[in-house]
PDB file of C-alpha atoms in Angstrom:
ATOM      1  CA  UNK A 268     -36.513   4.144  20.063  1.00 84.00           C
ATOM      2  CA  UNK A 269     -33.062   3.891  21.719  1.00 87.00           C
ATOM      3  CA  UNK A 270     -30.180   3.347  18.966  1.00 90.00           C
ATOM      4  CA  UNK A 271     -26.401   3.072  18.985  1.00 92.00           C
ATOM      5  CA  UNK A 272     -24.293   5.016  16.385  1.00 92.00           C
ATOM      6  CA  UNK A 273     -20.142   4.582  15.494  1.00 90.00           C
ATOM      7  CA  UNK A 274     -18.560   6.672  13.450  1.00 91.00           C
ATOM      8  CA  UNK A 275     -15.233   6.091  11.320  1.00 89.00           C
ATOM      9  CA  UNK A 276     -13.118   8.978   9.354  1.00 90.00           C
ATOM     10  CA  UNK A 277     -10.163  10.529   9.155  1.00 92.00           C
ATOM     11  CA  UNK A 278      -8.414  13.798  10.528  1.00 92.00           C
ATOM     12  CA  UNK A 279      -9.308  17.048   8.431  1.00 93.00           C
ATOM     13  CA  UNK A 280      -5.694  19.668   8.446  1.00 94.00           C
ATOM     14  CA  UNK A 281      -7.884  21.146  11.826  1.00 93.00           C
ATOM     15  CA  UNK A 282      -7.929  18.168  13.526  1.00 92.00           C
ATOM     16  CA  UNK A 283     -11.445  17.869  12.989  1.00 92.00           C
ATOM     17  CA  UNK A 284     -13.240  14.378  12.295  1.00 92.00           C
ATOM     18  CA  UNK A 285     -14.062  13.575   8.727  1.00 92.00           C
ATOM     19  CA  UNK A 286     -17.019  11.088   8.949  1.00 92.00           C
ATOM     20  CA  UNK A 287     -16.635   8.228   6.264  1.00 90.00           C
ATOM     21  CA  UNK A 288     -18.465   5.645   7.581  1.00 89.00           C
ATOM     22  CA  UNK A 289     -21.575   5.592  10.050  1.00 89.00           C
ATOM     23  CA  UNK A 290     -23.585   2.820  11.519  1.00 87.00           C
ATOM     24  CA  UNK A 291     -26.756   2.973  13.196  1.00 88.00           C
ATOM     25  CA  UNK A 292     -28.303   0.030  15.051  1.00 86.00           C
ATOM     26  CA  UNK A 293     -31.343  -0.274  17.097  1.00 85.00           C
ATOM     27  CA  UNK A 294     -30.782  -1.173  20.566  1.00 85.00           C
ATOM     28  CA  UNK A 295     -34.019  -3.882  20.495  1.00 81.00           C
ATOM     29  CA  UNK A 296     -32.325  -5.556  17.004  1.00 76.00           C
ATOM     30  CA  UNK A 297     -34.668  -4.714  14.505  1.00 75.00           C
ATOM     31  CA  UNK A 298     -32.423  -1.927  12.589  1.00 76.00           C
ATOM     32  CA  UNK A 299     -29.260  -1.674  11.209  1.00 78.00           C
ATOM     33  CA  UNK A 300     -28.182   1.077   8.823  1.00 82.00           C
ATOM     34  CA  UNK A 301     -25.213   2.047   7.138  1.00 83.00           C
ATOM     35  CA  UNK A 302     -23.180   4.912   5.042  1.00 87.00           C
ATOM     36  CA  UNK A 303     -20.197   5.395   3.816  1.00 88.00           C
ATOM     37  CA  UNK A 304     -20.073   8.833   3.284  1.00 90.00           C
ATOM     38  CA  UNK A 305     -18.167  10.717   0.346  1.00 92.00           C
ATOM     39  CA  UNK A 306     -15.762  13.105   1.552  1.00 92.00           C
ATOM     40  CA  UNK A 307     -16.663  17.035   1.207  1.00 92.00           C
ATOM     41  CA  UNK A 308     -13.163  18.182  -0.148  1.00 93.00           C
ATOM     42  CA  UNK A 309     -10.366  16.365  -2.282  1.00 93.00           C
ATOM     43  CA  UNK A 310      -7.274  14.758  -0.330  1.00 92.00           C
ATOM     44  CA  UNK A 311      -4.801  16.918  -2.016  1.00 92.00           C
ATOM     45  CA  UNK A 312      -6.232  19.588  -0.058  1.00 94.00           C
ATOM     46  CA  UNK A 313      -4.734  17.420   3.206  1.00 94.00           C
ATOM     47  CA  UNK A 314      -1.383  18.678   4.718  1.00 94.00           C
ATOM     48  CA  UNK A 315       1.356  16.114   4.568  1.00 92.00           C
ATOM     49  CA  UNK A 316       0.796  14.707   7.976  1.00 92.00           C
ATOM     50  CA  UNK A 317      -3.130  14.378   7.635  1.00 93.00           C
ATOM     51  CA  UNK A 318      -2.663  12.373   4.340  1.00 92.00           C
ATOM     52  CA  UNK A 319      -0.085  10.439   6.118  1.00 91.00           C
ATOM     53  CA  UNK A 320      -2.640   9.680   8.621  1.00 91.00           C
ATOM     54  CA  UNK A 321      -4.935   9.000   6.415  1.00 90.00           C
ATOM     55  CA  UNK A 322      -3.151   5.927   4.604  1.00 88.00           C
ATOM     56  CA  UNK A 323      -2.459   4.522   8.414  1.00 87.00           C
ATOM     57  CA  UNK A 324      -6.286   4.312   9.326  1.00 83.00           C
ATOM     58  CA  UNK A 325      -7.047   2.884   5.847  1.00 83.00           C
ATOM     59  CA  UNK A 326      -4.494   0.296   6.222  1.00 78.00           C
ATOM     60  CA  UNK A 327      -5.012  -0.285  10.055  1.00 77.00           C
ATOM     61  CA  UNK A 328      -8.251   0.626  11.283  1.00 76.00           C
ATOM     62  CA  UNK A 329     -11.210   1.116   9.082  1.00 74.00           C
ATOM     63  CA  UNK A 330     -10.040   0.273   5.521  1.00 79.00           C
ATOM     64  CA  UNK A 331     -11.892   2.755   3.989  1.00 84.00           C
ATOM     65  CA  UNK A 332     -10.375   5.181   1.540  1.00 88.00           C
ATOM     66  CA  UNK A 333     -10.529   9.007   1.114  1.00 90.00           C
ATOM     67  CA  UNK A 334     -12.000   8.743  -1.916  1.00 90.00           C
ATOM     68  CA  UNK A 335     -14.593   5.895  -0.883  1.00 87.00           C
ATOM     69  CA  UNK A 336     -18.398   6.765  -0.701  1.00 86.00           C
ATOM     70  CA  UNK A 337     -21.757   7.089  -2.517  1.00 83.00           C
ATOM     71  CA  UNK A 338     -23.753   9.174  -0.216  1.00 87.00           C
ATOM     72  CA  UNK A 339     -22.815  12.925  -0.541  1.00 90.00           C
ATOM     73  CA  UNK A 340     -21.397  14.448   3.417  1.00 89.00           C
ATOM     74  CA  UNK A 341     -24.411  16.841   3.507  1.00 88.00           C
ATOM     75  CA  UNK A 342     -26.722  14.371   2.745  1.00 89.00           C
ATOM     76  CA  UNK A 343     -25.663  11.846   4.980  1.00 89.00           C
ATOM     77  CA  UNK A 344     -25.851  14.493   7.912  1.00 90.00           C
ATOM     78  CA  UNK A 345     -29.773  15.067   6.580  1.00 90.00           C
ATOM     79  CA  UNK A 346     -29.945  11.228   6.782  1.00 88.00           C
ATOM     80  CA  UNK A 347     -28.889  11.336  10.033  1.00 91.00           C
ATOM     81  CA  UNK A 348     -31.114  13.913  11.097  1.00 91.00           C
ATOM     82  CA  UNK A 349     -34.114  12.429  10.006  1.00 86.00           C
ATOM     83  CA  UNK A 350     -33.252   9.169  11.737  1.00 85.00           C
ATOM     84  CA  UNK A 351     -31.942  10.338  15.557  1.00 88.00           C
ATOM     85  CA  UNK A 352     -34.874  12.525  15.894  1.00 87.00           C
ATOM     86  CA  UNK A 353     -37.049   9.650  16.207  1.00 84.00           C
ATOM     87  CA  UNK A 354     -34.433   8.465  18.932  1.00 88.00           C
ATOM     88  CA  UNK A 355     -35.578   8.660  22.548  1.00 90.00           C
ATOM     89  CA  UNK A 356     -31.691   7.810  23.258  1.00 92.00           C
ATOM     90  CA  UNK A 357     -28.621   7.857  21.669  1.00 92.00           C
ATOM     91  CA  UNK A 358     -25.647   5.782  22.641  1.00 92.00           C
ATOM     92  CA  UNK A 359     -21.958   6.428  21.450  1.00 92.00           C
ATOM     93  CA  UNK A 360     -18.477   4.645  22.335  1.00 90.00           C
ATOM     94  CA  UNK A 361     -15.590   7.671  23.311  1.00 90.00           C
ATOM     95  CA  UNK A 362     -15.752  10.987  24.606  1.00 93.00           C
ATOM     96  CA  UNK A 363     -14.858  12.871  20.981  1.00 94.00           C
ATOM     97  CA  UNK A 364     -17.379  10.358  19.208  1.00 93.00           C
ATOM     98  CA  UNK A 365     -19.862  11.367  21.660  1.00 95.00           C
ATOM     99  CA  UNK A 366     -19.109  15.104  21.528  1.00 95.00           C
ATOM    100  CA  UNK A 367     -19.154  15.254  17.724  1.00 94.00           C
ATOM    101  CA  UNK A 368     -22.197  13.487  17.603  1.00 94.00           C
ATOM    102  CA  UNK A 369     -23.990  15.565  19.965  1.00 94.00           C
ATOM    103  CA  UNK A 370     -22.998  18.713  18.004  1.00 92.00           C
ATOM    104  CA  UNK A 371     -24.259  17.028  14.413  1.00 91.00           C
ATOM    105  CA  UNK A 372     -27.707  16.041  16.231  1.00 91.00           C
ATOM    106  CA  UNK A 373     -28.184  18.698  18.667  1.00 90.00           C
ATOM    107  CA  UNK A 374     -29.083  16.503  21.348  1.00 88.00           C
ATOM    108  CA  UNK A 375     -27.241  14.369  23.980  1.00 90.00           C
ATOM    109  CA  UNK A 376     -25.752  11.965  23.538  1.00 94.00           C
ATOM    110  CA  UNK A 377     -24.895   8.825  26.063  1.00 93.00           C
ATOM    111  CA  UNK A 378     -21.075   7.873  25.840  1.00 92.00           C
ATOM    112  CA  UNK A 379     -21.221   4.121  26.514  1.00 90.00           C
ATOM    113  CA  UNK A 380     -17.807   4.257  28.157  1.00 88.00           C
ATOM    114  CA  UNK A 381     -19.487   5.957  30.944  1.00 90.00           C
ATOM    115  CA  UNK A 382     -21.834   3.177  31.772  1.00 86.00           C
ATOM    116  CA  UNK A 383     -18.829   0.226  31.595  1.00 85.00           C
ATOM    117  CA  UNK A 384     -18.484  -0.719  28.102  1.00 79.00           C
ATOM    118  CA  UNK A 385     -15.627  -2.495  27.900  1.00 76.00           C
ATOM    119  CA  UNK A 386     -12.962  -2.073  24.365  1.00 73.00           C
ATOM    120  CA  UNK A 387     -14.717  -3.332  21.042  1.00 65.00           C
ATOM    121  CA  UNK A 388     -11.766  -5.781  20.637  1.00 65.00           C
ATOM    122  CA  UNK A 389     -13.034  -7.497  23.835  1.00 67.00           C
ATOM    123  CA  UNK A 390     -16.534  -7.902  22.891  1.00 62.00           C
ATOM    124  CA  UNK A 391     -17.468 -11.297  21.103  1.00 60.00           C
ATOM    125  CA  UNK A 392     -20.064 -12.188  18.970  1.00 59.00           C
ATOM    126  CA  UNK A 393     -20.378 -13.126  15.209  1.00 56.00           C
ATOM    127  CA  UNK A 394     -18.667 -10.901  12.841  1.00 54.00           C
ATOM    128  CA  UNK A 395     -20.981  -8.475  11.102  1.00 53.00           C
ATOM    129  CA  UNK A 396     -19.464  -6.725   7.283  1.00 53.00           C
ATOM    130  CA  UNK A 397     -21.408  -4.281   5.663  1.00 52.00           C
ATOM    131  CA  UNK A 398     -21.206  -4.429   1.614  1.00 47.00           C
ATOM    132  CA  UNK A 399     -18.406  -2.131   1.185  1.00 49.00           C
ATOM    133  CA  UNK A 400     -15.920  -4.207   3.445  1.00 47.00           C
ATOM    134  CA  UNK A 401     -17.728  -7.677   2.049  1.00 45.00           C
ATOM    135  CA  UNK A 402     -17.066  -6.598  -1.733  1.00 44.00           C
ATOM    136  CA  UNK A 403     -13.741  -5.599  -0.746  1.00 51.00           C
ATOM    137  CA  UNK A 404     -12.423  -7.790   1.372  1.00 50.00           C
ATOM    138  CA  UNK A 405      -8.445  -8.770   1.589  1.00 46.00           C
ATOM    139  CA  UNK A 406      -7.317 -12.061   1.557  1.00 43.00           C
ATOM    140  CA  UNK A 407      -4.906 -13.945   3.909  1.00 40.00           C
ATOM    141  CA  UNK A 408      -1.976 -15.926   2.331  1.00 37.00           C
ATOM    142  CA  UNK A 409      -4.577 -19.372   3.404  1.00 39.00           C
ATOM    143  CA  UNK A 410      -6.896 -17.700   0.756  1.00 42.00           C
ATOM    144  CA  UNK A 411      -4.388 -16.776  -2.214  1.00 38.00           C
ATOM    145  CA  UNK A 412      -5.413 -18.414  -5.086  1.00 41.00           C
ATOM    146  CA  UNK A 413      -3.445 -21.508  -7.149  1.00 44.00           C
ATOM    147  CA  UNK A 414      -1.600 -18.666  -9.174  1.00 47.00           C
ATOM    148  CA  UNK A 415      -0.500 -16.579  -6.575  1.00 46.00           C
ATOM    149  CA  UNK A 416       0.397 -19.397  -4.193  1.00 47.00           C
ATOM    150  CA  UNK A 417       2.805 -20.124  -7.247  1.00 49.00           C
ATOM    151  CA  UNK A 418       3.892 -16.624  -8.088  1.00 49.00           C
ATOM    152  CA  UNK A 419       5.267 -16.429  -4.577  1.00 51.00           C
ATOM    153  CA  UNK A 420       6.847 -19.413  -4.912  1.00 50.00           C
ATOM    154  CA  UNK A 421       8.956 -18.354  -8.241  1.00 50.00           C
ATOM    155  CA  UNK A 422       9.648 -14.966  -6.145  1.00 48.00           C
ATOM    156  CA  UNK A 423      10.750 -17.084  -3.342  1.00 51.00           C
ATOM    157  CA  UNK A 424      12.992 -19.331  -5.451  1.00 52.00           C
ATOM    158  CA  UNK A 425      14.644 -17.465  -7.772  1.00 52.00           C
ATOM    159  CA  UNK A 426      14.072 -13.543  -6.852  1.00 54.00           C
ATOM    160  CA  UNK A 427      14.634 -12.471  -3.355  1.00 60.00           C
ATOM    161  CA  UNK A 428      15.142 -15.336  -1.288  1.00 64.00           C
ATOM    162  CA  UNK A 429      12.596 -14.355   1.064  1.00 68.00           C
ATOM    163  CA  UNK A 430       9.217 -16.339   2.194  1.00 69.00           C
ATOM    164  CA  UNK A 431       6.224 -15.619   3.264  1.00 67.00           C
ATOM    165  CA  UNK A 432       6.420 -16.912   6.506  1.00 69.00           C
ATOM    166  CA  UNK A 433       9.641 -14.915   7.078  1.00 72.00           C
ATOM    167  CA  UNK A 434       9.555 -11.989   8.709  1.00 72.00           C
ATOM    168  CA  UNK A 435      10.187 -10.458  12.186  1.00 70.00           C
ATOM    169  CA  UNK A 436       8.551  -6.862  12.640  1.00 73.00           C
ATOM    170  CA  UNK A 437       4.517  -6.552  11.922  1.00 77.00           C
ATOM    171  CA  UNK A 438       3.051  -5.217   9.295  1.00 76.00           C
ATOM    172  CA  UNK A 439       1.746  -2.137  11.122  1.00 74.00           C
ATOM    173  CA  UNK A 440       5.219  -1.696  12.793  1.00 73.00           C
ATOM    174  CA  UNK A 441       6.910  -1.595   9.639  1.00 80.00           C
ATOM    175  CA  UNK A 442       5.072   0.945   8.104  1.00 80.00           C
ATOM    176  CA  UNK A 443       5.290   3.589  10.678  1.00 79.00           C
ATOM    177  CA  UNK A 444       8.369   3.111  11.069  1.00 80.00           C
ATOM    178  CA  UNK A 445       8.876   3.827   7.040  1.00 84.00           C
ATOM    179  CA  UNK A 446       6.333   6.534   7.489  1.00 83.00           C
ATOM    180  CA  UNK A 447       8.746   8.084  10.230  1.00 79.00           C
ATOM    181  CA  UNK A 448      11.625   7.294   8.505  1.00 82.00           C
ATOM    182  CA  UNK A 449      10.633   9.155   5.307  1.00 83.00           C
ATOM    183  CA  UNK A 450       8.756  11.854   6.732  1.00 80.00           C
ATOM    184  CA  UNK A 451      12.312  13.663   7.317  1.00 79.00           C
ATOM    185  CA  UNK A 452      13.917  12.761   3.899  1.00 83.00           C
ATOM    186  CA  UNK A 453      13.712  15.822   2.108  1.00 83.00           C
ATOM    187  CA  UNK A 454      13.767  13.555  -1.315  1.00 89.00           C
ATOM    188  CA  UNK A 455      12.971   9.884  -2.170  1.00 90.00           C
ATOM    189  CA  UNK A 456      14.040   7.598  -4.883  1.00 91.00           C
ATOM    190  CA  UNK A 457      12.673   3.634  -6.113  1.00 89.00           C
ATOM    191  CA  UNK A 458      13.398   1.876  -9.087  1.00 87.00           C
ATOM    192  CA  UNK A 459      10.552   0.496 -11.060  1.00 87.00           C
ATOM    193  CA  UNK A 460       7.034   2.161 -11.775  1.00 89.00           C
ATOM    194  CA  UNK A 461       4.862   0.010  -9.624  1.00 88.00           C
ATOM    195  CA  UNK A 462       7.161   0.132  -6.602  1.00 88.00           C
ATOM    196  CA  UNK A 463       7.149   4.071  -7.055  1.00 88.00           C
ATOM    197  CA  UNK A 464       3.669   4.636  -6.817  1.00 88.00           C
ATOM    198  CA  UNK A 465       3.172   2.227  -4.460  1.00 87.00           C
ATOM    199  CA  UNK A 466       5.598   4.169  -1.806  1.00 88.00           C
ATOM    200  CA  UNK A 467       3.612   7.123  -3.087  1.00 86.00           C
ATOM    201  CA  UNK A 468       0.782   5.901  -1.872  1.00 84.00           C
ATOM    202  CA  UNK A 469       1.956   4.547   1.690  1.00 83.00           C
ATOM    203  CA  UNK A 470       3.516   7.944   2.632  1.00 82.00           C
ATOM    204  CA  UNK A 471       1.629  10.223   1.028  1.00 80.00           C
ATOM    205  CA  UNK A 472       4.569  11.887  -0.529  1.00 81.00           C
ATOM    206  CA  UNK A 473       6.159  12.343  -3.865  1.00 86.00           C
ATOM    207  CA  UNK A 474       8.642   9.771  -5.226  1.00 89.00           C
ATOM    208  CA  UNK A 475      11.200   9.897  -8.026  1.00 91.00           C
ATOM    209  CA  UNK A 476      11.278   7.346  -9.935  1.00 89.00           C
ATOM    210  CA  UNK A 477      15.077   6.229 -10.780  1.00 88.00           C
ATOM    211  CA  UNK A 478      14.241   4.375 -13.859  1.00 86.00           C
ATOM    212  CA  UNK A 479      12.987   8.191 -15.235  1.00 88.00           C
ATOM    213  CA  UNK A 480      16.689   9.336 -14.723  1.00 86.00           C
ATOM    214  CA  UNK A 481      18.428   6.390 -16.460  1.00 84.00           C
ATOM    215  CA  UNK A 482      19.286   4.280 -13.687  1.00 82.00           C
ATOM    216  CA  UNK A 483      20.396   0.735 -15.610  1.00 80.00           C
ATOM    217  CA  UNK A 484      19.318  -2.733 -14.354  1.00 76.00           C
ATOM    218  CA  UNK A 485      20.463  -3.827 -10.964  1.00 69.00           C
ATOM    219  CA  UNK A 486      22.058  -6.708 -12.395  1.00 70.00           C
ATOM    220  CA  UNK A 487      24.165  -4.365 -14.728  1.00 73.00           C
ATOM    221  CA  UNK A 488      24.963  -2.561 -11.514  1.00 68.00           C
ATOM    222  CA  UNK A 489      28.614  -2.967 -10.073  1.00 68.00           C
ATOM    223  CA  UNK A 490      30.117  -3.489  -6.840  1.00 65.00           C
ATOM    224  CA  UNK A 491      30.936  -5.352  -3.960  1.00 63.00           C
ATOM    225  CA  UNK A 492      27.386  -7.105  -2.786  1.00 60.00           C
ATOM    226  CA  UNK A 493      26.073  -6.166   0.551  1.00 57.00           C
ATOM    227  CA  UNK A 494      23.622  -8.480   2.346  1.00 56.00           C
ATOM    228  CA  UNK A 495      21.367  -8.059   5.054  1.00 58.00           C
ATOM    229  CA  UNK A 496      21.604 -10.355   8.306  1.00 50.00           C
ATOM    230  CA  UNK A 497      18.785 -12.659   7.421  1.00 52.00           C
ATOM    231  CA  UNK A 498      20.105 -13.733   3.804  1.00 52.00           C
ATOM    232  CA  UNK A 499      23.503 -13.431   5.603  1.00 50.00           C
ATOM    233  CA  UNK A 500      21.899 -15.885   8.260  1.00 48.00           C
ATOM    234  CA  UNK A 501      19.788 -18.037   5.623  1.00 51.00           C
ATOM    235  CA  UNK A 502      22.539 -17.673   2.615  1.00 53.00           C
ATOM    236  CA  UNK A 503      20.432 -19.561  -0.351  1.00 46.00           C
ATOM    237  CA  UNK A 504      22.745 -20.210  -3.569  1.00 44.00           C
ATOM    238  CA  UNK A 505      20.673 -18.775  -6.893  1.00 42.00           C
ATOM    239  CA  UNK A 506      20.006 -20.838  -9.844  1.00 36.00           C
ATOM    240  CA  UNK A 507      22.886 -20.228 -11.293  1.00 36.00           C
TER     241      UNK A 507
END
């Protein structure tokens, strides 16, 4: 039996490869298997740049989470065992991939680079989810539902002025920059709960929440207003 394995994960503090997610298909069709594969310590236990990391390959690659999984590591690597030693050959896509997988198996393993595999992005086909990326699937703004088609519109209208066509840096841009933005403040504040955890969570760092140290409404706030250049650009008068 000849079989092709890909591995997802994450960066441990040593640089070495978590494994959350593995994949195993048969190379004549007739086998597919999948884990996603509990990690063996808690993310806490991540340095500040690792858990950084972290949140960028859950957002951007893979969009699995550190504390995704329902197979336990070592028994996943027994699983794995069991399976590749009824391989005749072993396929893998990237040198590290490869090298890790070799080590875990104890065997070698084929790195399909070498024979002319071009980039995964390249290669078509029909799109294939497992269950954990079916069940949790995101949503494009063509798929929001009635409600939050009209929730945007009231934030649209009467909040921040902003739609949700607007916009001029990607997602993924954005975000590292924030991440290398705030990865030199030494302290960060928000205003508002849900905003504060959520920054929490997208850098991986602590953040104060201004609301905790009496910080009063905005619109009780005073001073002169300062606008960026796009509601400078696209000035929209509020409902009052």
């Amino acid at each position: 039996m000849r079989c092709v394995i890909s591995l997802h994960g994450f960066r441990a503090n040593t640089n070495n490869i978590i494994v959350k997610e593995c994949s195993i298909a048969t190379v004549d069709g007739k086998g597919i298997y999948h884990w996603v594969v509990k990690s063996p310590f808690d993310f806490t236990e991540l340095n500040r740049a690792r858990r950084r990391d972290a949140h960028h390959v859950t957002q951007f690659v893979h969009g699995l989470k550190w504390e995704d999984g329902e197979v336990e590591y070592r028994d996943w690597k027994m699983s794995l065992l069991n399976f590749t030693d009824k391989a005749s050959t072993i396929y893998a896509k990237g040198t590290e991939i490869t090298k890790l997988l070799s080590q875990l198996t104890g065997t070698s393993v084929i790195n399909l680079e070498d024979m002319g595999c071009p980039s995964l992005k390249d290669l078509t086909g029909p799109p294939l989810k497992c269950l954990h990326h079916t069940i949790n699937n995101q949503s494009d703004v063509t798929k929001l539902n009635r409600a939050r088609r009209r929730d945007a519109h009231h934030v649209t209208q009467f909040v921040h002025g902003l739609k949700w066509e607007d916009g001029e840096v990607e997602y993924r841009d954005w975000k590292m920059s924030l991440l290398n933005f705030t990865d030199k403040a030494s302290t960060i504040y928000a205003k508002g709960t849900e905003i504060t955890k959520l920054l929490s969570q997208l850098t991986g760092t602590s953040v104060i929440n201004l609301e905790d140290m009496g910080c009063p409404s905005l619109k009780d706030l005073t001073g002169p207003p300062l606008k960026c250049l796009h509601h400078t650009i696209y000035n929209q008068s509020d409902v009052t």
